[in-house]
Amino acid sequence: MTAVTSSRLSRLTIGLHWFIAIGFMALLVSGLIMENMDRGPAQFQLMNAHKSLGSLFFLVAAFRVGYRMLTGFPTELSNKPRWQASMAHGVHWVLLAATVLVPLSGIAMTLGNGFGYEVFGMTLVERGEPIVWLRDMGRAVHGAAPKVMIAVIVLHTVAAIRQQFVDGSLSRMLGR
Ligand code: HEM
Ligand code: HEM
């Protein structure tokens, strides 16, 4: 299975990139809205949707990480200075890792709370005793990591727009 040729990306690579990019940003925004809402039925509904869609997102992100491991990252379209190439590669790794670690920390927090784990109305784990270390670890990561990711996503987006003028790599990610 080949991910890319030097000038084109597979439809799977492009589809996964935009599903994950839009999904991650939507979950991030919904989390920030939830954080600033008063407790009540509306917040509870949004949290249920956040948990269900976040769990679905996790499955697709885990598939994507596996696909990347098998096929490697897309080849570069132009020869960047060494520091720029290393930075782009580092940022891609951080983005990829965050797409699984952020939802995993949300799942850890949910399981640790002991209120049960439901997705799309299906109970995956029944209510039980809280697991304090899991809840606290999940909460610490889930509270901080998405906010750090805002800066990383801004950096990645600015770099992608800048790079478009150098070698058209944004057009390639848009399937053109
Ligand atoms: C890419 C996926 C996800 C992103 C970007 C994300 C982002 C966020 C953000 C920014 C917050 C607000 C942080 C805060 O309250 O301090 C939040 C809260 C929360 N998230 Fe996620 N989340 C994701 C996936 C998940 C998943 C899969 C679950 C659980 C199945 C989950 C469960 C929760 C819960 C329970 C809260 C509320 C925490 C509280 O009020 O104490 N999240 N999320
Ligand atoms: C509007 C926002 C975004 C734009 C414009 C954008 C654009 C791009 C472009 C043009 C590339 C190809 C770079 C190259 O060919 O050298 C790329 C790669 C990549 N992007 Fe984004 N991106 C965005 C958001 C995101 C988000 C939110 C994530 C993950 C949370 C993400 C994860 C990645 C990863 C991991 C790669 C490496 C290639 C791959 O694994 O498919 N991107 N992005």
CSV table of C-alpha atoms and ligand atoms in Angstrom, one decimal:
chain,number,residue,atom,x,y,z
A,1,MET,CA,0.0,0.0,0.0
A,2,THR,CA,1.5,3.3,-1.0
A,3,ALA,CA,0.6,6.6,0.7
A,4,VAL,CA,1.9,9.0,-1.8
A,5,THR,CA,3.8,9.5,-4.9
A,6,SER,CA,6.1,12.5,-4.9
A,7,SER,CA,3.5,14.8,-6.3
A,8,ARG,CA,0.1,13.3,-5.2
A,9,LEU,CA,-1.3,12.1,-1.9
A,10,SER,CA,-3.7,9.2,-1.8
A,11,ARG,CA,-7.4,10.0,-1.2
A,12,LEU,CA,-7.1,8.1,2.1
A,13,THR,CA,-4.3,10.4,3.3
A,14,ILE,CA,-6.3,13.5,2.3
A,15,GLY,CA,-9.6,12.3,3.7
A,16,LEU,CA,-8.1,11.3,7.0
A,17,HIS,CA,-6.2,14.6,7.3
A,18,TRP,CA,-9.3,16.7,6.9
A,19,PHE,CA,-11.5,14.5,9.0
A,20,ILE,CA,-9.0,14.6,11.8
A,21,ALA,CA,-8.2,18.3,11.4
A,22,ILE,CA,-11.9,19.4,11.4
A,23,GLY,CA,-12.8,16.8,14.1
A,24,PHE,CA,-10.0,17.8,16.4
A,25,MET,CA,-10.8,21.5,16.1
A,26,ALA,CA,-14.5,20.9,16.6
A,27,LEU,CA,-14.0,18.8,19.7
A,28,LEU,CA,-11.5,21.4,21.1
A,29,VAL,CA,-14.1,24.2,20.6
A,30,SER,CA,-16.9,22.1,22.1
A,31,GLY,CA,-14.7,21.3,25.1
A,32,LEU,CA,-13.9,25.0,25.6
A,33,ILE,CA,-17.6,25.9,25.4
A,34,MET,CA,-18.5,23.2,27.9
A,35,GLU,CA,-15.8,24.4,30.3
A,36,ASN,CA,-17.5,27.9,30.4
A,37,MET,CA,-21.1,26.7,30.7
A,38,ASP,CA,-23.1,26.4,33.9
A,39,ARG,CA,-23.7,22.8,35.0
A,40,GLY,CA,-27.2,21.8,33.9
A,41,PRO,CA,-29.1,19.8,31.1
A,42,ALA,CA,-27.6,21.7,28.2
A,43,GLN,CA,-24.0,21.2,29.5
A,44,PHE,CA,-24.8,17.5,30.2
A,45,GLN,CA,-26.1,17.0,26.6
A,46,LEU,CA,-23.1,18.7,25.1
A,47,MET,CA,-20.7,16.6,27.3
A,48,ASN,CA,-22.5,13.4,26.1
A,49,ALA,CA,-22.1,14.5,22.5
A,50,HIS,CA,-18.4,15.4,23.1
A,51,LYS,CA,-17.7,12.0,24.7
A,52,SER,CA,-19.5,10.0,21.9
A,53,LEU,CA,-18.0,12.0,19.0
A,54,GLY,CA,-14.6,12.1,20.8
A,55,SER,CA,-14.6,8.3,21.1
A,56,LEU,CA,-15.5,7.8,17.4
A,57,PHE,CA,-12.7,10.3,16.6
A,58,PHE,CA,-10.3,8.2,18.7
A,59,LEU,CA,-10.9,5.1,16.6
A,60,VAL,CA,-10.3,6.9,13.3
A,61,ALA,CA,-7.2,8.7,14.8
A,62,ALA,CA,-5.8,5.3,16.0
A,63,PHE,CA,-6.3,3.9,12.5
A,64,ARG,CA,-4.5,6.9,11.0
A,65,VAL,CA,-1.5,6.5,13.4
A,66,GLY,CA,-1.3,2.8,12.3
A,67,TYR,CA,-1.5,3.8,8.6
A,68,ARG,CA,1.3,6.4,9.1
A,69,MET,CA,3.5,3.8,10.8
A,70,LEU,CA,3.0,1.5,7.9
A,71,THR,CA,3.4,4.0,5.1
A,72,GLY,CA,5.5,6.8,6.5
A,73,PHE,CA,4.9,10.6,6.2
A,74,PRO,CA,4.2,12.1,2.7
A,75,THR,CA,7.4,13.0,0.9
A,76,GLU,CA,8.3,16.7,0.8
A,77,LEU,CA,7.6,18.7,-2.3
A,78,SER,CA,10.7,21.0,-2.0
A,79,ASN,CA,14.1,21.0,-0.3
A,80,LYS,CA,13.6,23.0,2.8
A,81,PRO,CA,16.5,24.2,5.0
A,82,ARG,CA,17.4,21.5,7.5
A,83,TRP,CA,15.9,23.3,10.5
A,84,GLN,CA,12.6,23.9,8.7
A,85,ALA,CA,12.3,20.3,7.6
A,86,SER,CA,13.0,19.0,11.2
A,87,MET,CA,10.6,21.5,12.7
A,88,ALA,CA,7.8,20.5,10.2
A,89,HIS,CA,8.5,16.8,10.9
A,90,GLY,CA,8.5,17.4,14.7
A,91,VAL,CA,5.2,19.3,14.5
A,92,HIS,CA,3.6,16.5,12.4
A,93,TRP,CA,4.6,14.0,15.1
A,94,VAL,CA,3.2,16.2,17.9
A,95,LEU,CA,-0.1,16.6,16.0
A,96,LEU,CA,-0.3,12.9,15.3
A,97,ALA,CA,0.4,11.9,18.9
A,98,ALA,CA,-2.1,14.4,20.2
A,99,THR,CA,-4.9,13.0,18.1
A,100,VAL,CA,-4.7,9.8,20.1
A,101,LEU,CA,-3.4,11.0,23.5
A,102,VAL,CA,-6.0,13.8,24.0
A,103,PRO,CA,-9.1,11.6,23.5
A,104,LEU,CA,-7.4,8.8,25.5
A,105,SER,CA,-7.0,11.2,28.4
A,106,GLY,CA,-10.7,12.1,28.1
A,107,ILE,CA,-11.6,8.4,28.2
A,108,ALA,CA,-9.2,7.9,31.2
A,109,MET,CA,-10.9,10.8,33.1
A,110,THR,CA,-14.4,9.4,32.3
A,111,LEU,CA,-13.5,5.9,33.4
A,112,GLY,CA,-11.7,7.3,36.5
A,113,ASN,CA,-14.8,9.3,37.5
A,114,GLY,CA,-16.7,6.1,38.1
A,115,PHE,CA,-20.0,7.5,36.5
A,116,GLY,CA,-19.8,4.9,33.7
A,117,TYR,CA,-18.8,5.3,30.1
A,118,GLU,CA,-21.6,5.7,27.5
A,119,VAL,CA,-21.3,6.3,23.8
A,120,PHE,CA,-24.2,7.1,21.5
A,121,GLY,CA,-26.6,5.9,24.3
A,122,MET,CA,-24.7,2.5,24.6
A,123,THR,CA,-23.2,1.7,28.0
A,124,LEU,CA,-19.7,0.5,27.5
A,125,VAL,CA,-18.7,0.5,31.2
A,126,GLU,CA,-21.2,0.5,34.1
A,127,ARG,CA,-21.0,2.9,37.1
A,128,GLY,CA,-18.5,1.9,39.7
A,129,GLU,CA,-16.0,3.1,42.2
A,130,PRO,CA,-13.9,6.1,41.2
A,131,ILE,CA,-10.3,5.3,40.3
A,132,VAL,CA,-8.7,8.4,41.7
A,133,TRP,CA,-5.2,8.1,40.0
A,134,LEU,CA,-6.8,7.5,36.6
A,135,ARG,CA,-9.3,10.4,37.0
A,136,ASP,CA,-6.6,12.8,38.2
A,137,MET,CA,-4.1,11.8,35.5
A,138,GLY,CA,-6.8,12.1,32.8
A,139,ARG,CA,-8.0,15.4,34.1
A,140,ALA,CA,-4.5,16.9,34.2
A,141,VAL,CA,-3.7,15.9,30.7
A,142,HIS,CA,-7.1,16.6,29.2
A,143,GLY,CA,-7.2,20.0,30.9
A,144,ALA,CA,-3.8,21.1,29.6
A,145,ALA,CA,-3.0,19.3,26.3
A,146,PRO,CA,-5.8,20.7,24.2
A,147,LYS,CA,-4.8,24.2,25.1
A,148,VAL,CA,-1.2,23.6,24.2
A,149,MET,CA,-2.4,22.1,20.9
A,150,ILE,CA,-4.1,25.4,20.0
A,151,ALA,CA,-0.6,27.0,19.6
A,152,VAL,CA,0.7,23.9,17.7
A,153,ILE,CA,-2.3,24.0,15.3
A,154,VAL,CA,-1.8,27.8,14.7
A,155,LEU,CA,1.9,27.2,14.0
A,156,HIS,CA,1.1,24.2,11.6
A,157,THR,CA,-1.6,26.3,9.8
A,158,VAL,CA,0.6,29.3,9.3
A,159,ALA,CA,3.5,27.1,8.1
A,160,ALA,CA,1.1,25.3,5.7
A,161,ILE,CA,-0.1,28.6,4.2
A,162,ARG,CA,3.4,29.9,3.9
A,163,GLN,CA,4.6,26.7,2.3
A,164,GLN,CA,1.8,26.9,-0.3
A,165,PHE,CA,3.6,29.9,-1.8
A,166,VAL,CA,6.9,27.9,-2.0
A,167,ASP,CA,5.8,24.5,-3.3
A,168,GLY,CA,2.0,24.3,-3.4
A,169,SER,CA,1.8,21.7,-0.6
A,170,LEU,CA,-1.6,23.0,0.7
A,171,SER,CA,-3.0,22.4,-2.8
A,172,ARG,CA,-1.6,18.8,-2.7
A,173,MET,CA,-3.4,18.3,0.7
A,174,LEU,CA,-6.6,19.6,-0.9
A,175,GLY,CA,-6.2,16.9,-3.7
A,176,ARG,CA,-5.2,19.4,-6.4
B,1,HEM,C1,-9.6,15.1,20.1
B,1,HEM,C2,-10.5,14.8,21.0
B,1,HEM,C3,-10.8,15.7,22.2
B,1,HEM,C4,-10.5,17.0,22.4
B,1,HEM,C5,-9.7,18.0,21.5
B,1,HEM,C6,-11.1,17.4,23.6
B,1,HEM,C7,-11.0,18.7,24.2
B,1,HEM,C8,-11.6,19.0,25.4
B,1,HEM,C9,-11.5,20.3,26.1
B,1,HEM,C10,-10.7,21.5,25.5
B,1,HEM,C11,-12.1,20.3,27.2
B,1,HEM,C12,-12.3,21.4,28.3
B,1,HEM,C13,-11.1,21.3,29.3
B,1,HEM,C14,-11.4,21.5,30.7
B,1,HEM,O1,-12.6,21.4,31.1
B,1,HEM,O2,-10.5,21.8,31.4
B,1,HEM,C15,-12.7,19.0,27.4
B,1,HEM,C16,-13.5,18.5,28.4
B,1,HEM,C17,-13.9,17.3,28.6
B,1,HEM,N1,-13.7,16.2,27.8
B,1,HEM,FE1,-12.8,16.3,26.0
B,1,HEM,N2,-11.8,16.3,24.2
B,1,HEM,C18,-11.6,15.3,23.3
B,1,HEM,C19,-12.1,14.0,23.5
B,1,HEM,C20,-12.7,13.5,24.6
B,1,HEM,C21,-13.2,12.1,24.9
B,1,HEM,C22,-12.9,11.0,23.9
B,1,HEM,C23,-13.8,12.1,26.1
B,1,HEM,C24,-14.4,10.9,26.8
B,1,HEM,C25,-14.9,9.8,26.3
B,1,HEM,C26,-13.7,13.4,26.6
B,1,HEM,C27,-14.3,13.8,27.8
B,1,HEM,C28,-14.3,15.1,28.3
B,1,HEM,C29,-15.0,15.4,29.6
B,1,HEM,C30,-15.7,14.5,30.5
B,1,HEM,C31,-14.7,16.8,29.8
B,1,HEM,C32,-15.2,17.7,30.9
B,1,HEM,C33,-14.2,17.8,32.0
B,1,HEM,C34,-14.8,18.5,33.2
B,1,HEM,O3,-15.7,19.3,33.1
B,1,HEM,O4,-14.2,18.3,34.3
B,1,HEM,N3,-13.1,14.3,25.7
B,1,HEM,N4,-12.3,18.2,26.3
B,2,HEM,C1,-6.9,24.5,9.0
B,2,HEM,C2,-6.0,23.8,9.6
B,2,HEM,C3,-4.9,22.9,8.8
B,2,HEM,C4,-4.3,23.1,7.6
B,2,HEM,C5,-4.4,24.3,6.6
B,2,HEM,C6,-3.4,22.0,7.4
B,2,HEM,C7,-2.6,21.8,6.3
B,2,HEM,C8,-1.7,20.7,6.2
B,2,HEM,C9,-0.9,20.5,5.0
B,2,HEM,C10,-0.8,21.4,3.8
B,2,HEM,C11,-0.1,19.4,5.2
B,2,HEM,C12,0.9,18.8,4.3
B,2,HEM,C13,2.3,19.3,4.6
B,2,HEM,C14,3.3,18.9,3.6
B,2,HEM,O1,3.0,18.4,2.5
B,2,HEM,O2,4.5,19.0,3.9
B,2,HEM,C15,-0.5,18.9,6.5
B,2,HEM,C16,0.1,17.8,7.1
B,2,HEM,C17,-0.3,17.3,8.3
B,2,HEM,N1,-1.3,17.8,9.1
B,2,HEM,FE1,-2.4,19.4,8.8
B,2,HEM,N2,-3.5,21.2,8.5
B,2,HEM,C18,-4.4,21.7,9.4
B,2,HEM,C19,-4.8,21.2,10.6
B,2,HEM,C20,-4.3,20.0,11.2
B,2,HEM,C21,-4.7,19.5,12.4
B,2,HEM,C22,-5.8,20.1,13.4
B,2,HEM,C23,-4.0,18.3,12.6
B,2,HEM,C24,-4.1,17.4,13.8
B,2,HEM,C25,-4.6,17.6,15.0
B,2,HEM,C26,-3.2,18.1,11.5
B,2,HEM,C27,-2.2,17.1,11.3
B,2,HEM,C28,-1.4,17.0,10.3
B,2,HEM,C29,-0.4,15.9,10.1
B,2,HEM,C30,-0.2,14.8,11.2
B,2,HEM,C31,0.3,16.1,8.9
B,2,HEM,C32,1.4,15.2,8.3
B,2,HEM,C33,0.9,14.5,7.1
B,2,HEM,C34,-0.1,13.3,7.5
B,2,HEM,O3,0.2,12.6,8.5
B,2,HEM,O4,-1.1,13.1,6.7
B,2,HEM,N3,-3.4,19.2,10.6
B,2,HEM,N4,-1.4,19.7,7.1
